[in-house]
XYZ file of N, CA and C in Angstrom:
813
model
N 0.839 -1.197 0.000
C 0.000 0.000 0.000
C 0.873 1.245 0.000
N 0.621 2.147 -0.926
C 1.431 3.367 -0.997
C 0.766 4.542 -0.290
N -0.377 4.310 0.325
C -1.045 5.378 1.069
C -2.023 6.194 0.248
N -2.094 5.922 -1.046
C -2.977 6.731 -1.911
C -4.455 6.473 -1.638
N -4.762 5.352 -0.984
C -6.173 5.033 -0.735
C -6.665 5.563 0.612
N -5.788 6.251 1.342
C -6.131 6.671 2.714
C -6.622 8.115 2.761
N -7.733 8.319 3.474
C -8.197 9.675 3.794
C -8.120 9.814 5.312
N -7.095 10.496 5.831
C -6.900 10.554 7.290
C -8.009 11.328 8.004
N -8.292 10.898 9.225
C -9.177 11.621 10.152
C -10.547 11.959 9.559
N -11.085 11.074 8.756
C -12.369 11.358 8.101
C -13.491 11.538 9.123
N -13.380 10.870 10.267
C -14.440 10.981 11.291
C -14.556 12.406 11.834
N -13.443 13.111 11.920
C -13.485 14.492 12.420
C -14.259 15.389 11.449
N -14.057 15.159 10.155
C -14.769 15.916 9.120
C -16.269 15.609 9.193
N -16.588 14.312 9.286
C -17.996 13.877 9.334
C -18.705 14.475 10.551
N -18.047 14.426 11.697
C -18.659 14.945 12.927
C -18.943 16.441 12.814
N -17.966 17.170 12.300
C -18.116 18.619 12.149
C -19.288 18.959 11.217
N -19.373 18.266 10.085
C -20.447 18.526 9.122
C -21.812 18.108 9.667
N -21.845 16.974 10.363
C -23.112 16.464 10.891
C -23.693 17.397 11.943
N -22.847 17.844 12.865
C -23.349 18.696 13.957
C -23.846 20.052 13.446
N -23.356 20.461 12.256
C -23.797 21.746 11.682
C -24.974 21.571 10.724
N -25.399 20.330 10.500
C -26.461 20.078 9.514
C -27.829 20.445 10.071
N -28.671 21.086 9.254
C -30.028 21.399 9.706
C -30.808 20.123 9.986
N -31.554 20.134 11.076
C -32.385 18.982 11.416
C -31.715 17.926 12.266
N -30.390 17.990 12.403
C -29.683 17.000 13.227
C -29.712 17.442 14.680
N -30.295 16.579 15.521
C -30.445 16.931 16.949
C -29.284 16.426 17.791
N -28.685 15.299 17.386
C -27.563 14.732 18.147
C -26.696 13.905 17.208
N -25.392 13.983 17.399
C -24.436 13.169 16.640
C -23.451 12.544 17.608
N -23.226 11.236 17.471
C -22.187 10.555 18.244
C -21.234 9.905 17.249
N -19.942 10.089 17.489
C -18.936 9.624 16.537
C -17.868 8.814 17.272
N -17.241 7.897 16.552
C -16.169 7.101 17.139
C -14.925 7.958 17.342
N -13.901 7.375 17.947
C -12.583 8.009 17.969
C -12.066 8.089 16.536
N -10.957 8.750 16.349
C -10.392 8.969 15.009
C -10.328 7.680 14.184
N -10.862 7.761 12.969
C -10.737 6.679 11.992
C -10.266 7.274 10.676
N -9.316 6.605 10.032
C -8.890 6.967 8.681
C -9.646 6.076 7.700
N -10.110 6.647 6.595
C -10.831 5.853 5.590
C -9.832 5.178 4.650
N -9.989 3.870 4.460
C -9.156 3.117 3.528
C -10.035 2.637 2.376
N -9.737 3.108 1.180
C -10.536 2.747 0.005
C -9.939 1.537 -0.699
N -10.808 0.747 -1.322
C -10.336 -0.341 -2.170
C -9.568 0.254 -3.348
N -8.543 -0.456 -3.802
C -7.768 -0.018 -4.961
C -7.876 -1.081 -6.050
N -7.252 -0.809 -7.170
C -7.348 -1.717 -8.319
C -7.026 -3.165 -7.928
N -6.024 -3.346 -7.077
C -5.573 -4.698 -6.732
C -6.511 -5.484 -5.842
N -7.397 -4.806 -5.110
C -8.261 -5.557 -4.171
C -9.744 -5.263 -4.360
N -10.107 -4.575 -5.446
C -11.533 -4.293 -5.691
C -12.299 -5.601 -5.847
N -13.453 -5.688 -5.177
C -14.312 -6.853 -5.334
C -14.078 -7.960 -4.333
N -12.935 -7.933 -3.613
C -12.694 -9.004 -2.636
C -12.034 -8.520 -1.338
N -11.449 -7.316 -1.347
C -10.633 -6.907 -0.201
C -11.321 -6.057 0.841
N -12.667 -5.926 0.764
C -13.353 -4.990 1.668
C -13.125 -5.335 3.144
N -13.113 -6.624 3.490
C -12.896 -7.009 4.884
C -11.561 -6.519 5.412
N -10.522 -6.654 4.587
C -9.197 -6.180 4.986
C -9.163 -4.666 5.103
N -9.826 -3.971 4.187
C -9.865 -2.500 4.248
C -10.580 -2.024 5.516
N -11.652 -2.704 5.885
C -12.348 -2.333 7.125
C -11.513 -2.670 8.355
N -10.729 -3.737 8.280
C -9.813 -4.055 9.383
C -8.757 -2.952 9.512
N -8.277 -2.431 8.383
C -7.338 -1.308 8.433
C -7.989 -0.074 9.061
N -9.270 0.157 8.730
C -9.973 1.298 9.347
C -10.048 1.117 10.859
N -10.388 -0.104 11.292
C -10.447 -0.391 12.730
C -9.079 -0.166 13.370
N -8.035 -0.697 12.729
C -6.686 -0.556 13.293
C -6.223 0.895 13.312
N -6.658 1.710 12.328
C -6.263 3.116 12.315
C -6.756 3.820 13.578
N -7.876 3.346 14.100
C -8.400 3.892 15.354
C -7.623 3.339 16.554
N -7.475 2.015 16.597
C -6.843 1.381 17.760
C -5.395 1.838 17.945
N -4.689 2.056 16.823
C -3.291 2.486 16.907
C -3.158 3.923 17.406
N -4.261 4.651 17.445
C -4.245 6.028 17.944
C -4.918 6.177 19.308
N -5.240 5.054 19.938
C -5.838 5.090 21.280
C -4.863 4.426 22.251
N -4.479 5.149 23.286
C -3.439 4.633 24.176
C -3.802 3.293 24.800
N -5.092 3.078 25.092
C -5.447 1.825 25.770
C -5.346 0.601 24.860
N -5.291 0.830 23.540
C -5.192 -0.295 22.601
C -3.855 -0.339 21.870
N -3.266 0.815 21.689
C -2.071 0.920 20.837
C -0.957 -0.035 21.249
N -0.594 -0.001 22.541
C 0.535 -0.808 23.016
C 0.284 -2.294 22.776
N -0.937 -2.722 23.096
C -1.286 -4.140 22.934
C -1.260 -4.550 21.464
N -1.813 -3.694 20.613
C -1.877 -4.016 19.188
C -0.480 -4.026 18.570
N 0.337 -3.046 18.923
C 1.709 -3.001 18.400
C 2.470 -4.245 18.849
N 2.295 -4.599 20.124
C 2.963 -5.795 20.641
C 2.489 -7.040 19.884
N 1.180 -7.094 19.627
C 0.636 -8.237 18.884
C 1.185 -8.309 17.475
N 1.271 -7.163 16.817
C 1.787 -7.125 15.447
C 3.273 -7.437 15.408
N 4.013 -6.913 16.390
C 5.455 -7.196 16.430
C 5.698 -8.637 16.872
N 4.814 -9.150 17.752
C 4.938 -10.541 18.197
C 4.797 -11.499 17.042
N 4.149 -11.019 15.990
C 4.007 -11.797 14.767
C 5.383 -12.093 14.174
N 6.364 -11.209 14.453
C 7.743 -11.453 14.004
C 8.288 -12.748 14.600
N 8.012 -12.934 15.888
C 8.512 -14.121 16.586
C 7.319 -15.006 16.892
N 6.680 -15.463 15.845
C 5.423 -16.180 15.977
C 5.537 -17.340 16.948
N 4.429 -17.585 17.670
C 4.412 -18.724 18.581
C 4.354 -20.046 17.817
N 4.227 -19.948 16.485
C 4.264 -21.158 15.673
C 5.711 -21.423 15.292
N 6.264 -22.522 15.733
C 7.666 -22.802 15.444
C 7.864 -23.052 13.959
N 8.978 -22.556 13.466
C 9.288 -22.776 12.061
C 8.460 -21.926 11.118
N 7.815 -20.903 11.627
C 7.012 -20.034 10.756
C 7.934 -19.263 9.814
N 7.702 -19.390 8.506
C 8.576 -18.747 7.528
C 8.189 -17.300 7.265
N 7.000 -16.902 7.698
C 6.561 -15.540 7.395
C 7.301 -14.509 8.246
N 7.580 -13.388 7.652
C 8.177 -12.286 8.390
C 7.067 -11.376 8.903
N 7.351 -10.678 9.973
C 6.344 -9.796 10.561
C 6.295 -8.441 9.883
N 5.514 -7.537 10.444
C 5.295 -6.246 9.797
C 6.533 -5.355 9.729
N 7.611 -5.733 10.443
C 8.823 -4.915 10.355
C 8.669 -3.614 11.117
N 9.314 -2.554 10.629
C 9.282 -1.273 11.324
C 8.018 -0.514 10.973
N 7.037 -0.608 11.826
C 5.783 0.098 11.580
C 5.950 1.570 11.941
N 5.645 2.443 11.005
C 5.632 3.869 11.308
C 4.221 4.223 11.760
N 3.984 4.085 13.053
C 2.614 4.140 13.554
C 2.087 5.559 13.727
N 2.907 6.561 13.431
C 2.433 7.932 13.569
C 1.800 8.466 12.296
N 1.819 7.693 11.241
C 1.215 8.133 9.984
C 0.014 7.269 9.671
N -0.918 7.794 8.854
C -2.117 7.028 8.547
C -1.830 5.748 7.764
N -0.660 5.670 7.104
C -0.361 4.461 6.334
C 0.497 3.483 7.122
N 0.829 3.834 8.372
C 1.715 2.974 9.152
C 0.985 1.804 9.759
N 0.589 0.875 8.920
C -0.094 -0.307 9.425
C 0.076 -1.421 8.420
N -0.285 -2.646 8.786
C -0.087 -3.771 7.866
C -0.882 -3.605 6.565
N -0.239 -3.929 5.464
C -0.908 -3.962 4.157
C -1.824 -5.184 4.102
N -2.605 -5.298 3.034
C -3.473 -6.470 2.886
C -2.655 -7.768 2.848
N -1.564 -7.866 2.060
C -0.773 -9.102 2.097
C -0.268 -9.436 3.506
N 0.113 -8.398 4.261
C 0.591 -8.630 5.627
C -0.551 -9.112 6.524
N -1.732 -8.526 6.374
C -2.883 -8.973 7.173
C -3.243 -10.415 6.829
N -3.093 -10.800 5.561
C -3.321 -12.200 5.170
C -2.332 -13.119 5.898
N -1.085 -12.687 5.987
C -0.074 -13.488 6.682
C -0.398 -13.621 8.168
N -0.850 -12.506 8.765
C -1.182 -12.532 10.198
C -2.350 -13.487 10.444
N -3.366 -13.445 9.578
C -4.515 -14.338 9.727
C -4.091 -15.796 9.601
N -3.273 -16.097 8.626
C -2.799 -17.483 8.464
C -1.994 -17.932 9.673
N -1.172 -17.025 10.196
C -0.367 -17.340 11.378
C -1.267 -17.612 12.582
N -2.324 -16.816 12.723
C -3.290 -17.029 13.814
C -3.941 -18.406 13.684
N -4.315 -18.768 12.466
C -4.898 -20.106 12.246
C -3.930 -21.198 12.664
N -2.672 -21.049 12.233
C -1.686 -22.100 12.547
C -1.408 -22.169 14.047
N -1.635 -21.043 14.731
C -1.471 -21.026 16.192
C -2.668 -21.658 16.900
N -3.733 -21.966 16.141
C -4.884 -22.635 16.744
C -6.135 -21.801 16.855
N -6.081 -20.524 16.472
C -7.267 -19.672 16.531
C -8.257 -20.078 15.427
N -9.532 -20.117 15.770
C -10.642 -20.339 14.834
C -10.394 -21.502 13.866
N -10.340 -22.688 14.429
C -10.098 -23.884 13.602
C -11.195 -24.078 12.557
N -12.437 -23.757 12.923
C -13.559 -23.932 11.977
C -13.403 -23.008 10.778
N -13.061 -21.752 11.033
C -12.872 -20.789 9.949
C -11.686 -21.148 9.081
N -10.634 -21.631 9.723
C -9.437 -22.070 9.004
C -9.796 -23.187 8.021
N -10.565 -24.160 8.512
C -10.992 -25.270 7.655
C -11.854 -24.783 6.498
N -12.763 -23.875 6.821
C -13.704 -23.369 5.817
C -12.975 -22.689 4.656
N -11.887 -21.986 4.969
C -11.133 -21.284 3.931
C -9.908 -22.084 3.470
N -9.871 -23.358 3.847
C -8.801 -24.243 3.371
C -7.438 -23.972 3.974
N -7.418 -23.217 5.082
C -6.155 -22.948 5.771
C -5.195 -22.059 4.998
N -5.644 -21.509 3.892
C -4.757 -20.726 3.014
C -5.455 -19.421 2.624
N -4.794 -18.299 2.899
C -5.356 -16.992 2.532
C -4.312 -16.105 1.854
N -3.012 -16.343 2.163
C -1.937 -15.543 1.573
C -1.919 -15.729 0.056
N -1.753 -14.625 -0.662
C -1.706 -14.632 -2.140
C -2.980 -15.177 -2.781
N -4.126 -14.990 -2.101
C -5.410 -15.375 -2.690
C -6.308 -14.145 -2.716
N -7.464 -14.291 -3.368
C -8.472 -13.226 -3.360
C -9.690 -13.671 -2.565
N -9.471 -14.493 -1.560
C -10.586 -14.968 -0.743
C -11.118 -13.832 0.122
N -12.452 -13.788 0.220
C -13.116 -12.813 1.088
C -12.908 -13.215 2.544
N -12.889 -12.224 3.413
C -12.946 -12.523 4.844
C -14.168 -11.827 5.434
N -14.626 -12.349 6.576
C -15.807 -11.800 7.231
C -15.572 -11.556 8.708
N -16.677 -11.491 9.440
C -16.629 -11.109 10.860
C -15.728 -12.022 11.689
N -15.779 -13.343 11.430
C -14.984 -14.251 12.276
C -13.482 -14.065 12.029
N -13.091 -13.734 10.795
C -11.676 -13.511 10.512
C -11.183 -12.205 11.144
N -12.050 -11.175 11.144
C -11.692 -9.918 11.823
C -11.492 -10.192 13.312
N -12.424 -10.915 13.900
C -12.362 -11.294 15.313
C -11.075 -12.081 15.602
N -10.709 -12.979 14.691
C -9.532 -13.832 14.875
C -8.244 -13.009 14.862
N -8.108 -12.103 13.894
C -6.904 -11.265 13.831
C -6.803 -10.389 15.083
N -7.928 -9.788 15.493
C -7.911 -8.947 16.690
C -7.532 -9.771 17.925
N -8.107 -10.961 18.070
C -7.791 -11.825 19.218
C -6.316 -12.202 19.223
N -5.796 -12.573 18.057
C -4.383 -12.941 17.930
C -3.490 -11.781 18.370
N -3.919 -10.558 18.066
C -3.138 -9.363 18.427
C -3.437 -8.865 19.840
N -4.228 -9.618 20.610
C -4.470 -9.257 22.004
C -5.597 -8.272 22.234
N -6.454 -8.101 21.212
C -7.591 -7.184 21.341
C -8.856 -7.986 21.593
N -9.587 -7.611 22.636
C -10.821 -8.311 23.000
C -11.989 -7.751 22.183
N -12.742 -8.645 21.562
C -13.874 -8.214 20.740
C -15.030 -9.174 20.930
N -16.197 -8.767 20.460
C -17.349 -9.671 20.458
C -18.080 -9.521 19.134
N -18.764 -10.598 18.733
C -19.561 -10.588 17.508
C -21.031 -10.550 17.903
N -21.751 -9.582 17.353
C -23.188 -9.475 17.609
C -23.902 -9.789 16.300
N -24.814 -10.732 16.357
C -25.460 -11.286 15.162
C -26.929 -10.859 15.105
N -27.221 -9.936 14.209
C -28.616 -9.536 13.967
C -29.119 -10.443 12.848
N -29.568 -11.638 13.245
C -29.731 -12.745 12.300
C -31.020 -12.695 11.498
N -31.900 -11.732 11.833
C -33.118 -11.558 11.030
C -33.632 -10.141 11.242
N -34.423 -9.615 10.301
C -34.978 -8.272 10.492
C -35.824 -8.202 11.764
N -35.876 -7.031 12.379
C -36.668 -6.879 13.600
C -37.927 -6.057 13.354
N -38.276 -5.872 12.084
C -39.543 -5.242 11.728
C -40.069 -5.926 10.469
N -41.384 -5.931 10.322
C -41.999 -6.674 9.219
C -41.604 -6.161 7.836
N -41.197 -4.895 7.747
C -40.814 -4.352 6.434
C -39.395 -4.757 6.020
N -38.765 -5.629 6.825
C -37.426 -6.121 6.484
C -36.286 -5.269 7.016
N -36.607 -4.250 7.822
C -35.562 -3.380 8.377
C -35.089 -3.886 9.740
N -34.100 -3.205 10.292
C -33.435 -3.677 11.519
C -33.390 -2.592 12.606
N -34.550 -2.170 13.137
C -34.514 -1.146 14.197
C -33.714 -1.580 15.425
N -33.688 -2.891 15.718
C -32.908 -3.357 16.877
C -31.411 -3.092 16.676
N -30.952 -3.217 15.442
C -29.555 -2.914 15.115
C -29.270 -1.433 15.357
N -30.164 -0.562 14.870
C -29.986 0.882 15.068
C -29.991 1.223 16.558
N -30.901 0.607 17.325
C -30.957 0.852 18.771
C -29.659 0.414 19.454
N -29.158 -0.756 19.029
C -27.921 -1.292 19.625
C -26.759 -0.341 19.359
N -26.651 0.165 18.128
C -25.551 1.080 17.766
C -25.676 2.385 18.545
N -26.896 2.892 18.707
C -27.114 4.121 19.481
C -26.630 3.930 20.918
N -26.992 2.795 21.523
C -26.560 2.521 22.909
C -25.043 2.371 22.983
N -24.449 1.731 21.976
C -22.991 1.543 21.960
C -22.280 2.890 21.993
N -22.618 3.777 21.063
C -21.930 5.074 21.018
C -22.330 5.972 22.183
N -23.465 5.681 22.813
C -23.906 6.440 23.972
C -23.114 6.146 25.231
N -22.231 5.140 25.181
C -21.423 4.786 26.360
C -20.385 5.852 26.696
N -20.027 6.677 25.708
C -19.023 7.709 25.966
C -18.263 8.044 24.695
N -17.349 8.999 24.807
C -16.574 9.409 23.630
C -15.335 8.527 23.483
N -14.720 8.600 22.310
C -13.449 7.900 22.098
C -13.569 6.406 21.896
N -14.755 5.925 21.503
C -14.935 4.483 21.293
C -14.461 4.076 19.900
N -13.996 2.814 19.749
C -13.629 2.334 18.415
C -14.860 2.244 17.516
N -14.655 2.258 16.196
C -15.771 2.045 15.278
C -16.240 0.597 15.335
N -17.262 0.270 14.576
C -17.823 -1.082 14.551
C -17.657 -1.676 13.149
N -17.169 -2.897 13.091
C -17.082 -3.596 11.813
C -18.467 -4.165 11.503
N -18.967 -3.907 10.293
C -20.321 -4.340 9.901
C -20.240 -5.285 8.703
N -20.750 -6.490 8.889
C -20.747 -7.503 7.818
C -22.173 -7.799 7.379
N -22.370 -7.894 6.069
C -23.629 -8.423 5.545
C -23.326 -9.175 4.268
N -24.341 -9.754 3.658
C -24.112 -10.625 2.510
C -23.300 -9.933 1.420
N -22.111 -10.457 1.160
C -21.320 -9.979 0.029
C -20.522 -8.707 0.236
N -20.607 -8.082 1.410
C -19.871 -6.827 1.598
C -19.692 -6.544 3.092
N -18.722 -5.701 3.402
C -18.570 -5.234 4.782
C -18.248 -3.748 4.762
N -18.590 -3.082 5.865
C -18.378 -1.645 5.992
C -18.004 -1.330 7.439
N -17.814 -0.065 7.741
C -17.413 0.350 9.090
C -18.375 1.413 9.598
N -19.052 1.123 10.712
C -19.934 2.125 11.341
C -19.067 3.024 12.214
N -19.010 4.316 11.860
C -18.156 5.231 12.629
C -18.971 6.192 13.480
N -20.302 6.097 13.415
C -21.107 6.993 14.237
C -22.588 6.862 13.929
N -23.363 7.726 14.566
C -24.818 7.689 14.413
C -25.356 9.093 14.687
N -26.406 9.481 13.979
C -27.004 10.799 14.228
C -28.515 10.667 14.326
N -29.106 11.554 15.093
C -30.555 11.534 15.298
C -31.159 12.833 14.781
N -32.234 12.685 14.009
C -32.977 13.845 13.517
C -34.400 13.755 14.052
N -35.223 14.749 13.755
C -36.608 14.716 14.228
C -37.379 13.568 13.588
N -36.908 13.115 12.426
C -37.655 12.055 11.724
C -37.080 10.653 11.932
N -35.966 10.529 12.634
C -35.412 9.187 12.855
C -33.917 9.194 13.103
N -33.311 8.039 12.897
C -31.891 7.847 13.183
C -31.167 7.429 11.916
N -29.950 7.921 11.735
C -29.127 7.524 10.594
C -27.785 7.014 11.090
N -27.381 5.861 10.575
C -26.032 5.370 10.834
C -25.066 6.146 9.943
N -23.839 6.312 10.431
C -22.767 6.934 9.649
C -21.772 5.825 9.321
N -21.743 5.428 8.048
C -21.036 4.205 7.649
C -19.979 4.493 6.586
N -18.753 4.109 6.884
C -17.651 4.222 5.924
C -17.602 2.970 5.057
N -17.462 3.167 3.755
C -17.487 2.060 2.802
C -16.178 2.052 2.016
N -15.449 0.928 2.008
C -14.187 0.875 1.255
C -14.380 1.086 -0.244
N -15.603 0.863 -0.745
C -15.828 1.027 -2.185
C -15.932 2.494 -2.594
N -16.015 3.401 -1.613
C -16.016 4.834 -1.926
C -14.578 5.313 -2.127
N -14.345 6.026 -3.210
C -12.997 6.507 -3.520
C -12.634 7.676 -2.595
N -11.332 7.948 -2.451
C -10.928 9.125 -1.655
C -11.579 10.406 -2.167
N -11.740 10.519 -3.478
C -12.380 11.710 -4.074
C -13.829 11.842 -3.605
N -14.594 10.718 -3.688
C -16.004 10.731 -3.274
C -16.165 11.063 -1.794
N -15.356 10.407 -0.971
C -15.518 10.560 0.484
C -15.087 11.963 0.928
N -14.182 12.583 0.176
C -13.715 13.929 0.528
C -14.683 15.002 0.040
N -15.228 14.806 -1.160
C -16.078 15.844 -1.758
C -17.463 15.921 -1.126
N -18.036 14.765 -0.773
C -19.380 14.802 -0.195
C -19.541 13.712 0.867
N -18.822 13.875 1.981
C -18.798 12.796 2.967
C -20.164 12.414 3.536
N -20.999 13.403 3.866
C -22.282 13.057 4.502
C -23.184 12.255 3.565
N -23.212 12.635 2.293
C -24.047 11.896 1.341
C -23.562 10.446 1.213
N -22.257 10.258 1.336
C -21.678 8.921 1.217
C -21.978 8.049 2.445
N -21.950 8.645 3.634
C -21.952 7.828 4.859
C -23.325 7.665 5.523
N -24.269 8.556 5.244
C -25.559 8.485 5.946
C -26.408 7.320 5.450
N -26.898 6.497 6.391
C -27.744 5.359 6.030
C -28.971 5.321 6.948
N -30.164 5.348 6.327
C -31.416 5.309 7.087
C -31.845 3.856 7.309
N -32.857 3.706 8.141
C -33.414 2.381 8.415
C -33.853 1.692 7.121
N -34.467 2.444 6.224
C -34.970 1.859 4.974
C -33.875 1.447 4.006
N -32.676 2.001 4.197
C -31.578 1.642 3.285
C -30.745 0.480 3.810
N -31.156 -0.068 4.959
C -30.407 -1.177 5.586
C -31.332 -2.387 5.696
N -31.530 -3.065 4.577
C -32.499 -4.160 4.564
C -31.904 -5.497 4.119
N -30.633 -5.726 4.399
C -30.088 -7.065 4.203
C -30.779 -7.995 5.199
N -30.843 -9.268 4.854
C -31.525 -10.226 5.741
C -30.837 -10.310 7.097
N -29.518 -10.265 7.075
C -28.744 -10.499 8.291
C -27.554 -9.544 8.340
N -27.216 -9.078 9.546
C -26.015 -8.265 9.753
C -25.226 -8.838 10.925
N -23.916 -8.714 10.850
C -23.052 -9.039 11.987
C -22.183 -7.833 12.295
N -22.011 -7.583 13.571
C -21.138 -6.497 14.019
C -19.997 -7.088 14.834
N -18.781 -6.602 14.591
C -17.647 -6.916 15.469
C -17.342 -5.648 16.253
N -17.416 -5.777 17.569
C -17.234 -4.646 18.472
C -16.018 -4.893 19.367
N -15.093 -3.949 19.399
C -13.928 -4.042 20.290
C -14.360 -3.645 21.699
N -14.029 -4.479 22.683
C -14.487 -4.215 24.054
C -13.347 -4.069 25.062
N -12.101 -4.229 24.626
C -10.985 -4.096 25.562
C -9.754 -4.813 25.046
N -8.860 -5.163 25.969
C -7.663 -5.917 25.600
C -7.665 -7.253 26.340
N -6.886 -8.192 25.823
C -6.839 -9.545 26.387
C -5.562 -9.753 27.192
N -5.703 -10.283 28.392
C -4.527 -10.725 29.139
C -3.960 -11.965 28.434
N -2.757 -12.358 28.792
C -2.164 -13.554 28.163
C -3.050 -14.776 28.376
N -3.601 -14.886 29.590
C -4.448 -16.045 29.877
C -5.719 -16.026 29.034
N -6.355 -14.839 28.949
C -7.591 -14.737 28.159
C -7.314 -14.988 26.675
N -6.149 -14.521 26.207
C -5.796 -14.746 24.807
C -5.632 -16.241 24.548
N -5.027 -16.936 25.510
C -4.855 -18.387 25.360
C -6.215 -19.095 25.368
N -7.125 -18.639 26.250
C -8.489 -19.196 26.270
C -9.170 -18.973 24.925
N -9.002 -17.768 24.385
C -9.618 -17.407 23.105
C -9.069 -18.279 21.967
N -7.789 -18.622 22.083
C -7.133 -19.411 21.036
C -7.781 -20.783 20.870
N -8.165 -21.397 21.968
C -8.663 -22.776 21.897
C -10.188 -22.871 21.883
N -10.854 -21.740 22.089
C -12.315 -21.760 22.205
C -12.969 -21.469 20.855
N -13.991 -22.243 20.472
C -14.710 -21.917 19.229
C -15.354 -20.534 19.317
N -15.426 -19.845 18.200
C -16.009 -18.496 18.180
C -17.527 -18.586 18.323
N -18.077 -17.734 19.182
C -19.539 -17.678 19.332
C -19.982 -16.229 19.175
N -21.278 -16.024 18.987
C -21.796 -14.668 18.826
C -23.004 -14.456 19.727
N -23.317 -13.173 19.962
C -24.529 -12.798 20.689
C -25.620 -12.571 19.647
N -26.726 -13.285 19.767
C -27.787 -13.174 18.766
C -28.867 -12.208 19.213
N -29.223 -11.285 18.346
C -30.323 -10.319 18.572
C -31.179 -10.311 17.316
N -32.468 -10.445 17.370
C -33.284 -10.648 18.579
C -33.255 -12.129 18.979
């Protein structure tokens, strides 16, 4: 990655524009997130990795997560898998928006996590091989990479619409409560059939609630020129049958990380 796909601090721009918008009564936004757009090399299959980069752009700028994540990424150099031929991320320049693992590097980290014993079911499903492929990844792979790097997360499964018109008001309520916990929270990874995105905030108007969603398929030009039009999503525009959210909830002690390594992945189902 040469950094051309990155739009730094996009959440700050979105928050500023949202709070000044007519009709908006309240806006809650995540901590700093940089937008990572799909490029020619990963269009059509790399959205999961791009959203993982968006998540990491936040975690690497939050003191409570940064040290753990850097240690996890550097620990990849001296993998707990003996005889691992892969090299780690090397000298990460973590003060810049591009200072994070590229997609090929994230593929290596995921494979290393599998070989260490994380998510055996997912490993089997993808044939144990992800490096140098165009295989899609989803919520469980995001969870696996975060767990391997010492970040505690949970998967919330909105497995069916919560209204007869096919919409998901329970999902919107859950996101509102999440961001209502306080400022400086990480964004949320959002998975649905065939695509994934990043929820970076939520706003309330007199007529309802809108999620603020970053999409890797939006180019840096699009996201810079008209960010609100790109990111605002109403209840009626979110009608996939099922959604999954990966939410970061803290960091893992060595013991908890070891427990996570051997335990099958489970999710919280709503409703």
